[in-house]
Amino acid sequence: MTLSDQQQKQLNELIEFLKIPSISADSNYTNDVRLAAKWVADSLQEIGCQEVEVINTPGHPVVYGELMVDNSLPTVLVYGHYDVQPPDPVALWDSPPFDPVIKATEIHPEGALFARGACDDKGQLFMHVKAVENILSQGELACNIKFMIEGEEEVGSDNLENFIKGHLEKLKCDLILISDTGINSLQKPAITTGLRGLSYMEVTVTGPNRDLHSGLYGGTVANPINMLCEMIASLHDENYQITIPNFYDTVKTYTAEQRNDIEKAPIDNEAFKAALDLEALHGEEGYTTLERKSIRPTLDVNGIWGGYTGEGAKTVIPSKAHAKISMRLVPNQQWDEISKLFATHFKKIAPKGVRVEVTTHHGGQPYVTPTNTIGYQAASKSYESVFGITPVALRDGGSIPIVPMFEEVLGCKTILMGFGLDSDAIHSPNEHYGIKNFFLGIETISQFYDNYVALWKAQH
Ligand code: BES
Ligand code: MN
Ligand code: MN
């Protein structure tokens, strides 16, 4: 891929951005998170944004900037996040996570940029800044654009709800535009129309008041780790359905026709297995792989610990065992209701001889965006002209809890114009983002505004 001088400059800027370890979850990096916020603010300033601000919150700051061209035109609010996931386990990276390198891969023969945040979401949010830079270098903006780039998405956007509620006038818009999802493939592009909700819990199981010699006490007291494993195992039945009472009560069911529609970009099970070196897939009986990761809820242990995990062997019955458990939710589950159902059930199934504590970390609602809006149609047209094929609508499995919040508080639909691939390894070691995806993304975003405003004008 030969890059123009302008493209080379934009790529170099992204590389600088990726060098900042803006890990929102780790307080050792608070200063770097702030540096990343400042970096985003500078990049907005550079393309000519007005009212650029780094706004403090009780957590990490929000970056705001706007380009108001005409009050009689619609306003698009671009959202993204400059924070990244911790790079752990760092030993599994082929190159340091905050020292970006470009390497070709089978899926990205033109090269991909390897760094934490390359795809999720620094690379994708930066496409929006550069799209506007390109538009302005050639002419004028078709509508008003506001940028709101946050630094706490990867830790649950805890302070963003209050931020939005406190800045209703500032954030007023007609549509929200986000690039923080995938495209399926460059040959068969998809626009994400659904995100799952999330309910994230932590449990602690306590047995004896101190760690015990497993010979002197083994066989006489409940081992909290054994008990925790039994409890976790009981949360799924033989069909891999979740056993929490009333868990499925509000889960939306679909007709055969609707399920066919959802299956428009089906997952190839053989390729899926091969990419993960698996001999078999696993999931709820009666559903396809795509359905299992989009329209069906799940429950997964994210981490489990307790007892002795150091070098060698130590004979011990630990006093405590812990686990972090999350549930992905679908319409019309309510995350706070599900958290309560989980807590009640998990305490109830505690065997005699242990105590159980359950806490809720964070949560968010699922989201489905309709395809009969001018926002979706404008996005679809833009992908079509760049990729030469009409994109399919795709319900995806990840979560962006602020999206349903936007709709609730700002009354606006969100269009998810993502360009990542599942193989880009977001949240994993060796995260990367295709250079081609980056530039085609910029191109698609640039076209979106014209398409959107044309449809908007036809409607007004
Ligand atoms: N960008 C992802 C969400 C995503 C990725 C959705 C790909 C669809 C396709 C986002 O940064 C993310 O990781 N969200 C978290 C939730 C958050 C509350 C920590 C998630 O889905 O685990
Ligand atoms: Mn993201
Ligand atoms: Mn993420």
Tab-separated table of C-alpha atoms and ligand atoms in Angstrom:
chain	number	residue	atom	x	y	z
A	1	MET	CA	0.000	0.000	0.000
A	2	THR	CA	1.562	3.308	-1.017
A	3	LEU	CA	0.620	6.147	1.242
A	4	SER	CA	0.361	9.784	0.282
A	5	ASP	CA	2.364	12.303	2.314
A	6	GLN	CA	-0.830	13.273	4.081
A	7	GLN	CA	-1.589	9.617	4.932
A	8	GLN	CA	1.966	9.024	6.147
A	9	LYS	CA	1.638	12.053	8.416
A	10	GLN	CA	-1.702	10.796	9.794
A	11	LEU	CA	-0.280	7.339	10.446
A	12	ASN	CA	2.726	8.831	12.248
A	13	GLU	CA	0.380	10.845	14.431
A	14	LEU	CA	-1.551	7.706	15.372
A	15	ILE	CA	1.736	6.020	16.290
A	16	GLU	CA	2.509	8.910	18.678
A	17	PHE	CA	-0.967	8.565	20.226
A	18	LEU	CA	-0.478	4.816	20.710
A	19	LYS	CA	2.737	5.400	22.650
A	20	ILE	CA	0.801	6.892	25.582
A	21	PRO	CA	-0.112	4.102	28.044
A	22	SER	CA	-3.578	5.438	28.904
A	23	ILE	CA	-4.663	2.445	30.987
A	24	SER	CA	-7.791	3.617	32.772
A	25	ALA	CA	-8.027	0.611	35.111
A	26	ASP	CA	-4.597	1.114	36.697
A	27	SER	CA	-4.083	4.108	38.987
A	28	ASN	CA	-0.336	3.982	38.305
A	29	TYR	CA	-1.194	5.352	34.867
A	30	THR	CA	-3.506	8.208	35.870
A	31	ASN	CA	-1.023	10.756	34.581
A	32	ASP	CA	-0.669	9.001	31.227
A	33	VAL	CA	-4.443	8.888	30.894
A	34	ARG	CA	-4.435	12.651	31.335
A	35	LEU	CA	-1.629	13.022	28.803
A	36	ALA	CA	-3.714	11.062	26.289
A	37	ALA	CA	-6.677	13.375	26.954
A	38	LYS	CA	-4.431	16.387	26.341
A	39	TRP	CA	-3.111	14.734	23.168
A	40	VAL	CA	-6.664	14.275	21.840
A	41	ALA	CA	-7.525	17.874	22.725
A	42	ASP	CA	-4.435	19.093	20.828
A	43	SER	CA	-5.376	16.999	17.797
A	44	LEU	CA	-8.867	18.539	17.827
A	45	GLN	CA	-7.371	22.005	18.146
A	46	GLU	CA	-5.080	21.315	15.231
A	47	ILE	CA	-7.904	20.496	12.827
A	48	GLY	CA	-9.616	23.728	13.813
A	49	CYS	CA	-12.149	22.675	16.440
A	50	GLN	CA	-13.644	25.397	18.596
A	51	GLU	CA	-14.334	25.234	22.339
A	52	VAL	CA	-11.749	22.497	22.842
A	53	GLU	CA	-11.658	21.492	26.492
A	54	VAL	CA	-10.282	18.770	28.722
A	55	ILE	CA	-13.059	18.526	31.278
A	56	ASN	CA	-12.369	16.943	34.648
A	57	THR	CA	-14.724	14.387	36.154
A	58	PRO	CA	-14.426	12.481	39.446
A	59	GLY	CA	-12.553	9.920	37.300
A	60	HIS	CA	-10.630	10.445	34.067
A	61	PRO	CA	-11.306	13.568	31.960
A	62	VAL	CA	-13.615	13.954	28.990
A	63	VAL	CA	-12.313	15.750	25.896
A	64	TYR	CA	-14.719	18.006	24.050
A	65	GLY	CA	-14.449	20.010	20.852
A	66	GLU	CA	-16.865	21.251	18.215
A	67	LEU	CA	-17.093	22.543	14.670
A	68	MET	CA	-20.313	24.490	14.414
A	69	VAL	CA	-20.881	25.610	10.838
A	70	ASP	CA	-24.570	26.456	10.672
A	71	ASN	CA	-27.320	26.235	13.289
A	72	SER	CA	-29.882	25.311	10.670
A	73	LEU	CA	-27.949	22.147	9.772
A	74	PRO	CA	-28.000	18.927	11.786
A	75	THR	CA	-25.361	18.142	14.414
A	76	VAL	CA	-23.499	14.849	14.705
A	77	LEU	CA	-21.874	13.952	18.025
A	78	VAL	CA	-18.799	11.749	17.604
A	79	TYR	CA	-18.026	9.596	20.632
A	80	GLY	CA	-14.922	7.527	21.244
A	81	HIS	CA	-12.596	6.519	24.059
A	82	TYR	CA	-8.905	7.293	24.434
A	83	ASP	CA	-8.425	4.899	27.359
A	84	VAL	CA	-7.190	1.371	26.752
A	85	GLN	CA	-7.285	-2.028	28.431
A	86	PRO	CA	-4.293	-3.119	30.516
A	87	PRO	CA	-1.803	-4.875	28.195
A	88	ASP	CA	-1.391	-7.888	30.498
A	89	PRO	CA	-0.026	-10.485	30.068
A	90	VAL	CA	2.810	-8.385	28.636
A	91	ALA	CA	5.064	-11.437	28.174
A	92	LEU	CA	2.726	-12.721	25.465
A	93	TRP	CA	3.241	-9.668	23.240
A	94	ASP	CA	5.682	-10.064	20.336
A	95	SER	CA	6.552	-6.365	20.610
A	96	PRO	CA	6.057	-3.956	23.534
A	97	PRO	CA	2.380	-2.870	23.773
A	98	PHE	CA	3.165	0.851	23.834
A	99	ASP	CA	5.929	0.772	21.253
A	100	PRO	CA	3.876	0.538	18.026
A	101	VAL	CA	5.279	-1.464	15.112
A	102	ILE	CA	3.893	-2.134	11.631
A	103	LYS	CA	3.866	-5.746	10.481
A	104	ALA	CA	2.067	-7.561	7.691
A	105	THR	CA	-0.230	-10.441	8.627
A	106	GLU	CA	-2.179	-12.932	6.580
A	107	ILE	CA	-5.358	-10.934	7.091
A	108	HIS	CA	-3.585	-7.569	6.774
A	109	PRO	CA	-1.099	-8.042	3.920
A	110	GLU	CA	-0.709	-4.234	3.616
A	111	GLY	CA	0.409	-4.094	7.218
A	112	ALA	CA	-1.154	-3.618	10.610
A	113	LEU	CA	-0.167	-1.401	13.485
A	114	PHE	CA	0.528	-3.472	16.611
A	115	ALA	CA	-0.088	-1.689	19.928
A	116	ARG	CA	-2.587	-1.685	22.774
A	117	GLY	CA	-5.479	0.547	21.695
A	118	ALA	CA	-4.559	0.343	17.979
A	119	CYS	CA	-8.098	-0.812	17.173
A	120	ASP	CA	-9.915	-0.316	20.499
A	121	ASP	CA	-10.324	2.571	20.326
A	122	LYS	CA	-7.483	5.010	19.616
A	123	GLY	CA	-7.075	3.989	15.971
A	124	GLN	CA	-10.806	4.083	15.391
A	125	LEU	CA	-11.521	7.361	17.159
A	126	PHE	CA	-8.571	9.005	15.400
A	127	MET	CA	-10.137	8.138	12.017
A	128	HIS	CA	-12.881	10.621	12.915
A	129	VAL	CA	-10.442	13.415	13.641
A	130	LYS	CA	-8.549	12.737	10.415
A	131	ALA	CA	-11.743	12.398	8.346
A	132	VAL	CA	-12.702	15.903	9.398
A	133	GLU	CA	-9.153	17.125	8.715
A	134	ASN	CA	-9.406	15.705	5.177
A	135	ILE	CA	-12.827	17.235	4.579
A	136	LEU	CA	-11.638	20.642	5.737
A	137	SER	CA	-8.518	20.481	3.576
A	138	GLN	CA	-10.732	20.075	0.515
A	139	GLY	CA	-13.751	22.173	1.333
A	140	GLU	CA	-16.413	22.641	3.973
A	141	LEU	CA	-18.215	20.475	6.485
A	142	ALA	CA	-21.719	19.387	5.503
A	143	CYS	CA	-23.017	19.724	9.079
A	144	ASN	CA	-22.053	20.576	12.637
A	145	ILE	CA	-19.796	18.122	14.408
A	146	LYS	CA	-19.171	17.741	18.120
A	147	PHE	CA	-16.527	15.447	19.581
A	148	MET	CA	-16.832	13.854	23.003
A	149	ILE	CA	-13.950	11.506	23.696
A	150	GLU	CA	-13.883	9.852	27.104
A	151	GLY	CA	-11.247	8.090	29.190
A	152	GLU	CA	-13.248	5.575	31.213
A	153	GLU	CA	-14.977	3.323	28.679
A	154	GLU	CA	-12.840	0.308	29.524
A	155	VAL	CA	-13.750	0.614	33.191
A	156	GLY	CA	-17.493	1.067	32.728
A	157	SER	CA	-17.924	4.797	31.963
A	158	ASP	CA	-18.952	5.375	35.584
A	159	ASN	CA	-18.826	9.154	35.441
A	160	LEU	CA	-20.153	9.683	31.951
A	161	GLU	CA	-23.848	9.522	32.791
A	162	ASN	CA	-23.498	12.444	35.176
A	163	PHE	CA	-21.296	14.245	32.686
A	164	ILE	CA	-23.937	13.957	29.971
A	165	LYS	CA	-26.725	14.989	32.325
A	166	GLY	CA	-24.667	17.987	33.385
A	167	HIS	CA	-23.937	19.124	29.803
A	168	LEU	CA	-27.236	18.566	28.000
A	169	GLU	CA	-27.065	21.805	26.034
A	170	LYS	CA	-23.434	21.328	25.029
A	171	LEU	CA	-24.066	17.782	23.802
A	172	LYS	CA	-27.318	18.496	22.011
A	173	CYS	CA	-27.259	16.716	18.658
A	174	ASP	CA	-29.305	14.831	16.069
A	175	LEU	CA	-27.246	11.680	15.878
A	176	ILE	CA	-24.364	9.937	17.604
A	177	LEU	CA	-21.601	8.435	15.522
A	178	ILE	CA	-19.154	5.886	16.941
A	179	SER	CA	-16.342	3.791	15.521
A	180	ASP	CA	-15.648	1.263	18.284
A	181	THR	CA	-16.944	-1.983	16.762
A	182	GLY	CA	-16.075	-4.270	13.863
A	183	ILE	CA	-16.681	-4.413	10.116
A	184	ASN	CA	-16.884	-8.240	9.793
A	185	SER	CA	-14.546	-8.236	6.773
A	186	LEU	CA	-13.413	-5.779	4.126
A	187	GLN	CA	-14.878	-8.077	1.453
A	188	LYS	CA	-18.229	-8.487	3.242
A	189	PRO	CA	-18.634	-5.346	5.333
A	190	ALA	CA	-21.184	-5.168	8.128
A	191	ILE	CA	-22.585	-2.352	10.206
A	192	THR	CA	-23.164	-3.244	13.842
A	193	THR	CA	-26.782	-2.740	14.829
A	194	GLY	CA	-26.783	-4.463	18.192
A	195	LEU	CA	-24.670	-4.495	21.326
A	196	ARG	CA	-25.187	-6.658	24.370
A	197	GLY	CA	-25.649	-5.285	27.852
A	198	LEU	CA	-23.482	-6.205	30.769
A	199	SER	CA	-23.770	-7.022	34.426
A	200	TYR	CA	-20.440	-7.426	36.185
A	201	MET	CA	-20.276	-9.070	39.620
A	202	GLU	CA	-17.639	-10.081	42.126
A	203	VAL	CA	-18.110	-12.848	44.674
A	204	THR	CA	-16.216	-13.832	47.790
A	205	VAL	CA	-16.688	-17.165	49.531
A	206	THR	CA	-15.394	-17.329	53.087
A	207	GLY	CA	-14.885	-20.534	55.065
A	208	PRO	CA	-12.721	-20.871	58.192
A	209	ASN	CA	-11.389	-17.713	59.825
A	210	ARG	CA	-7.821	-18.477	58.726
A	211	ASP	CA	-5.945	-20.558	56.165
A	212	LEU	CA	-5.655	-24.132	57.497
A	213	HIS	CA	-3.273	-27.076	57.199
A	214	SER	CA	-5.060	-29.269	54.654
A	215	GLY	CA	-3.916	-32.421	56.425
A	216	LEU	CA	-5.063	-31.459	59.895
A	217	TYR	CA	-8.361	-30.015	58.672
A	218	GLY	CA	-8.929	-31.509	55.181
A	219	GLY	CA	-12.155	-33.517	55.103
A	220	THR	CA	-13.684	-31.728	58.069
A	221	VAL	CA	-14.456	-28.219	56.796
A	222	ALA	CA	-15.788	-26.783	53.545
A	223	ASN	CA	-12.959	-25.593	51.287
A	224	PRO	CA	-14.088	-22.195	49.908
A	225	ILE	CA	-12.413	-22.822	46.530
A	226	ASN	CA	-14.092	-26.232	46.140
A	227	MET	CA	-17.423	-24.670	47.139
A	228	LEU	CA	-16.988	-21.705	44.781
A	229	CYS	CA	-16.256	-24.077	41.881
A	230	GLU	CA	-19.352	-26.144	42.662
A	231	MET	CA	-21.479	-23.018	42.826
A	232	ILE	CA	-20.109	-21.687	39.544
A	233	ALA	CA	-20.553	-25.051	37.828
A	234	SER	CA	-24.204	-25.105	38.873
A	235	LEU	CA	-24.897	-21.797	37.087
A	236	HIS	CA	-25.289	-23.641	33.742
A	237	ASP	CA	-27.405	-26.715	33.036
A	238	GLU	CA	-26.602	-29.574	30.631
A	239	ASN	CA	-27.789	-27.489	27.658
A	240	TYR	CA	-25.578	-24.612	28.781
A	241	GLN	CA	-28.523	-22.506	29.767
A	242	ILE	CA	-28.137	-20.287	32.787
A	243	THR	CA	-29.882	-21.650	35.873
A	244	ILE	CA	-30.508	-18.412	37.764
A	245	PRO	CA	-34.290	-18.322	38.386
A	246	ASN	CA	-36.127	-15.799	36.190
A	247	PHE	CA	-32.933	-15.006	34.262
A	248	TYR	CA	-34.606	-15.568	30.887
A	249	ASP	CA	-38.007	-14.077	31.791
A	250	THR	CA	-37.580	-10.919	29.735
A	251	VAL	CA	-35.280	-12.269	26.998
A	252	LYS	CA	-36.723	-11.373	23.634
A	253	THR	CA	-37.462	-14.316	21.363
A	254	TYR	CA	-37.445	-14.157	17.567
A	255	THR	CA	-39.499	-15.760	14.830
A	256	ALA	CA	-37.822	-18.049	12.279
A	257	GLU	CA	-37.952	-15.190	9.798
A	258	GLN	CA	-36.295	-12.754	12.202
A	259	ARG	CA	-33.619	-15.329	13.033
A	260	ASN	CA	-32.939	-15.734	9.316
A	261	ASP	CA	-32.533	-12.019	9.053
A	262	ILE	CA	-30.059	-11.944	11.943
A	263	GLU	CA	-28.071	-14.690	10.200
A	264	LYS	CA	-27.273	-12.503	7.157
A	265	ALA	CA	-23.553	-12.531	7.921
A	266	PRO	CA	-23.280	-16.062	9.357
A	267	ILE	CA	-20.180	-17.198	11.225
A	268	ASP	CA	-18.217	-19.964	9.495
A	269	ASN	CA	-17.749	-22.443	12.348
A	270	GLU	CA	-14.768	-24.166	10.736
A	271	ALA	CA	-12.877	-20.894	10.233
A	272	PHE	CA	-13.919	-19.745	13.702
A	273	LYS	CA	-12.506	-22.910	15.284
A	274	ALA	CA	-9.348	-22.824	13.198
A	275	ALA	CA	-8.606	-19.207	14.149
A	276	LEU	CA	-8.739	-20.153	17.828
A	277	ASP	CA	-7.094	-23.596	17.554
A	278	LEU	CA	-10.216	-25.276	18.878
A	279	GLU	CA	-11.597	-28.696	18.079
A	280	ALA	CA	-15.111	-27.813	19.109
A	281	LEU	CA	-17.278	-24.813	19.823
A	282	HIS	CA	-19.419	-24.539	22.917
A	283	GLY	CA	-22.658	-22.833	23.791
A	284	GLU	CA	-26.340	-22.890	24.373
A	285	GLU	CA	-28.174	-25.740	22.630
A	286	GLY	CA	-30.372	-24.786	19.721
A	287	TYR	CA	-28.596	-21.607	18.614
A	288	THR	CA	-26.025	-20.785	15.942
A	289	THR	CA	-22.620	-19.354	16.786
A	290	LEU	CA	-23.743	-15.905	15.698
A	291	GLU	CA	-26.923	-16.126	17.794
A	292	ARG	CA	-24.969	-17.358	20.794
A	293	LYS	CA	-22.810	-14.245	20.677
A	294	SER	CA	-25.479	-11.697	19.861
A	295	ILE	CA	-29.124	-12.361	20.721
A	296	ARG	CA	-28.554	-14.774	23.632
A	297	PRO	CA	-27.333	-13.838	27.100
A	298	THR	CA	-24.273	-15.463	28.656
A	299	LEU	CA	-22.507	-15.872	31.978
A	300	ASP	CA	-18.729	-16.124	32.201
A	301	VAL	CA	-16.110	-16.247	34.910
A	302	ASN	CA	-13.491	-13.622	34.091
A	303	GLY	CA	-11.127	-14.475	36.917
A	304	ILE	CA	-10.961	-16.792	39.897
A	305	TRP	CA	-8.431	-16.811	42.694
A	306	GLY	CA	-7.632	-17.924	46.206
A	307	GLY	CA	-5.279	-20.205	48.096
A	308	TYR	CA	-1.718	-20.808	47.039
A	309	THR	CA	-0.720	-20.046	43.465
A	310	GLY	CA	2.999	-19.425	43.926
A	311	GLU	CA	5.917	-21.632	42.991
A	312	GLY	CA	6.000	-25.240	44.175
A	313	ALA	CA	3.347	-26.777	46.384
A	314	LYS	CA	1.759	-25.670	49.627
A	315	THR	CA	-0.824	-27.769	51.452
A	316	VAL	CA	-3.543	-25.374	52.494
A	317	ILE	CA	-7.282	-24.942	52.804
A	318	PRO	CA	-7.734	-21.247	52.153
A	319	SER	CA	-10.002	-19.069	54.200
A	320	LYS	CA	-11.355	-17.274	51.119
A	321	ALA	CA	-12.026	-17.761	47.426
A	322	HIS	CA	-12.973	-15.084	44.891
A	323	ALA	CA	-14.327	-14.773	41.388
A	324	LYS	CA	-15.275	-12.059	38.931
A	325	ILE	CA	-18.342	-13.077	36.981
A	326	SER	CA	-19.977	-11.166	34.150
A	327	MET	CA	-23.176	-11.652	32.232
A	328	ARG	CA	-23.804	-10.370	28.703
A	329	LEU	CA	-27.398	-9.277	28.377
A	330	VAL	CA	-29.869	-8.924	25.538
A	331	PRO	CA	-33.165	-7.111	25.007
A	332	ASN	CA	-35.237	-6.757	27.178
A	333	GLN	CA	-33.143	-7.686	30.205
A	334	GLN	CA	-32.491	-4.920	32.744
A	335	TRP	CA	-28.938	-5.054	34.007
A	336	ASP	CA	-29.726	-3.946	37.575
A	337	GLU	CA	-32.530	-6.528	37.805
A	338	ILE	CA	-30.209	-9.260	36.549
A	339	SER	CA	-27.536	-8.216	39.035
A	340	LYS	CA	-30.096	-8.625	41.828
A	341	LEU	CA	-31.242	-12.008	40.527
A	342	PHE	CA	-27.639	-13.152	40.437
A	343	ALA	CA	-26.860	-11.921	43.945
A	344	THR	CA	-29.961	-13.508	45.465
A	345	HIS	CA	-29.381	-16.817	43.717
A	346	PHE	CA	-25.663	-16.992	44.409
A	347	LYS	CA	-26.181	-16.430	48.118
A	348	LYS	CA	-28.965	-18.975	48.166
A	349	ILE	CA	-26.879	-21.766	46.660
A	350	ALA	CA	-24.062	-21.331	49.183
A	351	PRO	CA	-23.397	-24.686	50.856
A	352	LYS	CA	-23.387	-24.872	54.643
A	353	GLY	CA	-20.051	-23.951	56.148
A	354	VAL	CA	-19.259	-20.956	53.918
A	355	ARG	CA	-20.438	-17.362	53.751
A	356	VAL	CA	-20.964	-15.599	50.453
A	357	GLU	CA	-20.672	-11.918	49.628
A	358	VAL	CA	-21.698	-10.526	46.256
A	359	THR	CA	-20.955	-7.060	44.926
A	360	THR	CA	-21.865	-5.378	41.635
A	361	HIS	CA	-19.099	-3.669	39.669
A	362	HIS	CA	-20.887	-2.037	36.787
A	363	GLY	CA	-23.440	-2.710	34.171
A	364	GLY	CA	-25.160	-1.419	31.106
A	365	GLN	CA	-28.149	-1.999	28.921
A	366	PRO	CA	-28.187	-3.811	25.582
A	367	TYR	CA	-28.798	-1.711	22.476
A	368	VAL	CA	-30.335	-2.264	19.055
A	369	THR	CA	-30.362	0.470	16.445
A	370	PRO	CA	-33.000	0.434	13.690
A	371	THR	CA	-31.956	0.273	10.023
A	372	ASN	CA	-34.811	2.399	8.690
A	373	THR	CA	-33.290	5.687	9.843
A	374	ILE	CA	-31.476	8.233	7.680
A	375	GLY	CA	-28.432	7.749	9.913
A	376	TYR	CA	-28.218	4.042	9.143
A	377	GLN	CA	-28.976	4.581	5.469
A	378	ALA	CA	-26.270	7.229	5.180
A	379	ALA	CA	-23.777	4.872	6.809
A	380	SER	CA	-24.848	2.035	4.526
A	381	LYS	CA	-24.398	4.221	1.426
A	382	SER	CA	-20.937	5.281	2.571
A	383	TYR	CA	-19.755	1.686	3.079
A	384	GLU	CA	-21.274	0.761	-0.233
A	385	SER	CA	-19.383	3.417	-2.154
A	386	VAL	CA	-16.049	2.644	-0.450
A	387	PHE	CA	-16.268	-1.173	-0.370
A	388	GLY	CA	-18.386	-1.677	-3.480
A	389	ILE	CA	-20.979	-3.807	-1.713
A	390	THR	CA	-24.005	-3.078	0.464
A	391	PRO	CA	-23.087	-3.792	4.098
A	392	VAL	CA	-25.224	-6.193	6.122
A	393	ALA	CA	-26.666	-5.276	9.500
A	394	LEU	CA	-24.933	-7.267	12.226
A	395	ARG	CA	-25.942	-7.845	15.834
A	396	ASP	CA	-22.691	-8.057	17.762
A	397	GLY	CA	-21.757	-9.385	21.172
A	398	GLY	CA	-19.702	-6.654	22.817
A	399	SER	CA	-20.966	-3.818	24.984
A	400	ILE	CA	-20.720	-0.044	24.947
A	401	PRO	CA	-22.904	0.847	27.934
A	402	ILE	CA	-22.988	4.524	27.135
A	403	VAL	CA	-24.859	3.940	23.864
A	404	PRO	CA	-28.236	3.076	25.441
A	405	MET	CA	-27.558	5.872	27.933
A	406	PHE	CA	-27.207	8.371	25.058
A	407	GLU	CA	-30.602	7.358	23.788
A	408	GLU	CA	-32.160	7.619	27.224
A	409	VAL	CA	-30.639	10.977	28.144
A	410	LEU	CA	-30.047	12.751	24.809
A	411	GLY	CA	-32.882	11.060	22.921
A	412	CYS	CA	-30.552	10.228	20.011
A	413	LYS	CA	-29.920	7.089	18.010
A	414	THR	CA	-26.372	5.870	17.598
A	415	ILE	CA	-24.783	4.673	14.361
A	416	LEU	CA	-21.920	2.252	14.908
A	417	MET	CA	-19.509	2.644	12.006
A	418	GLY	CA	-16.821	0.162	13.027
A	419	PHE	CA	-13.818	-0.989	11.011
A	420	GLY	CA	-12.095	-3.534	13.281
A	421	LEU	CA	-11.792	-7.263	12.650
A	422	ASP	CA	-12.358	-9.974	15.264
A	423	SER	CA	-8.812	-11.155	14.562
A	424	ASP	CA	-7.432	-7.736	15.572
A	425	ALA	CA	-7.155	-9.153	19.097
A	426	ILE	CA	-8.671	-6.252	21.026
A	427	HIS	CA	-8.148	-6.685	24.805
A	428	SER	CA	-5.642	-9.482	23.985
A	429	PRO	CA	-1.868	-9.549	23.541
A	430	ASN	CA	-0.746	-8.317	20.092
A	431	GLU	CA	-3.750	-6.089	19.475
A	432	HIS	CA	-3.449	-4.547	16.028
A	433	TYR	CA	-5.331	-2.517	13.462
A	434	GLY	CA	-5.045	-2.809	9.684
A	435	ILE	CA	-3.588	0.228	7.969
A	436	LYS	CA	-6.004	-0.367	5.132
A	437	ASN	CA	-8.895	-0.496	7.618
A	438	PHE	CA	-7.693	2.794	9.080
A	439	PHE	CA	-7.610	4.633	5.746
A	440	LEU	CA	-10.774	3.052	4.338
A	441	GLY	CA	-12.445	3.981	7.613
A	442	ILE	CA	-11.391	7.605	7.201
A	443	GLU	CA	-12.764	7.534	3.656
A	444	THR	CA	-16.090	6.006	4.725
A	445	ILE	CA	-16.518	8.454	7.600
A	446	SER	CA	-15.738	11.398	5.287
A	447	GLN	CA	-18.531	10.312	2.979
A	448	PHE	CA	-20.981	9.752	5.803
A	449	TYR	CA	-21.543	13.437	6.494
A	450	ASP	CA	-22.515	14.293	2.909
A	451	ASN	CA	-24.809	11.285	2.653
A	452	TYR	CA	-26.408	12.030	5.996
A	453	VAL	CA	-27.038	15.691	5.290
A	454	ALA	CA	-28.480	14.901	1.837
A	455	LEU	CA	-30.997	12.498	3.408
A	456	TRP	CA	-31.662	14.928	6.243
A	457	LYS	CA	-32.425	17.744	3.807
A	458	ALA	CA	-34.782	15.506	1.841
A	459	GLN	CA	-36.636	14.909	5.108
A	460	HIS	CA	-36.772	18.550	6.255
B	1	BES	N1	-15.111	-1.428	21.759
B	1	BES	C1	-15.485	-2.371	22.751
B	1	BES	C2	-16.854	-2.987	22.514
B	1	BES	C3	-17.043	-3.739	21.221
B	1	BES	C4	-16.000	-4.254	20.472
B	1	BES	C5	-18.342	-3.941	20.777
B	1	BES	C6	-16.244	-4.927	19.279
B	1	BES	C7	-18.593	-4.624	19.622
B	1	BES	C8	-17.541	-5.111	18.862
B	1	BES	C9	-15.450	-1.684	24.102
B	1	BES	O1	-14.284	-0.912	24.286
B	1	BES	C10	-15.427	-2.716	25.191
B	1	BES	O2	-14.460	-3.428	25.296
B	1	BES	N2	-16.473	-2.761	26.018
B	1	BES	C11	-16.487	-3.602	27.159
B	1	BES	C12	-17.486	-3.135	28.154
B	1	BES	C13	-16.976	-2.147	29.148
B	1	BES	C14	-18.053	-1.828	30.146
B	1	BES	C15	-15.742	-2.613	29.847
B	1	BES	C16	-16.874	-5.009	26.794
B	1	BES	O3	-17.630	-5.237	25.837
B	1	BES	O4	-16.404	-5.906	27.500
B	2	MN	MN	-13.862	0.209	22.645
B	3	MN	MN	-12.632	-2.345	24.840
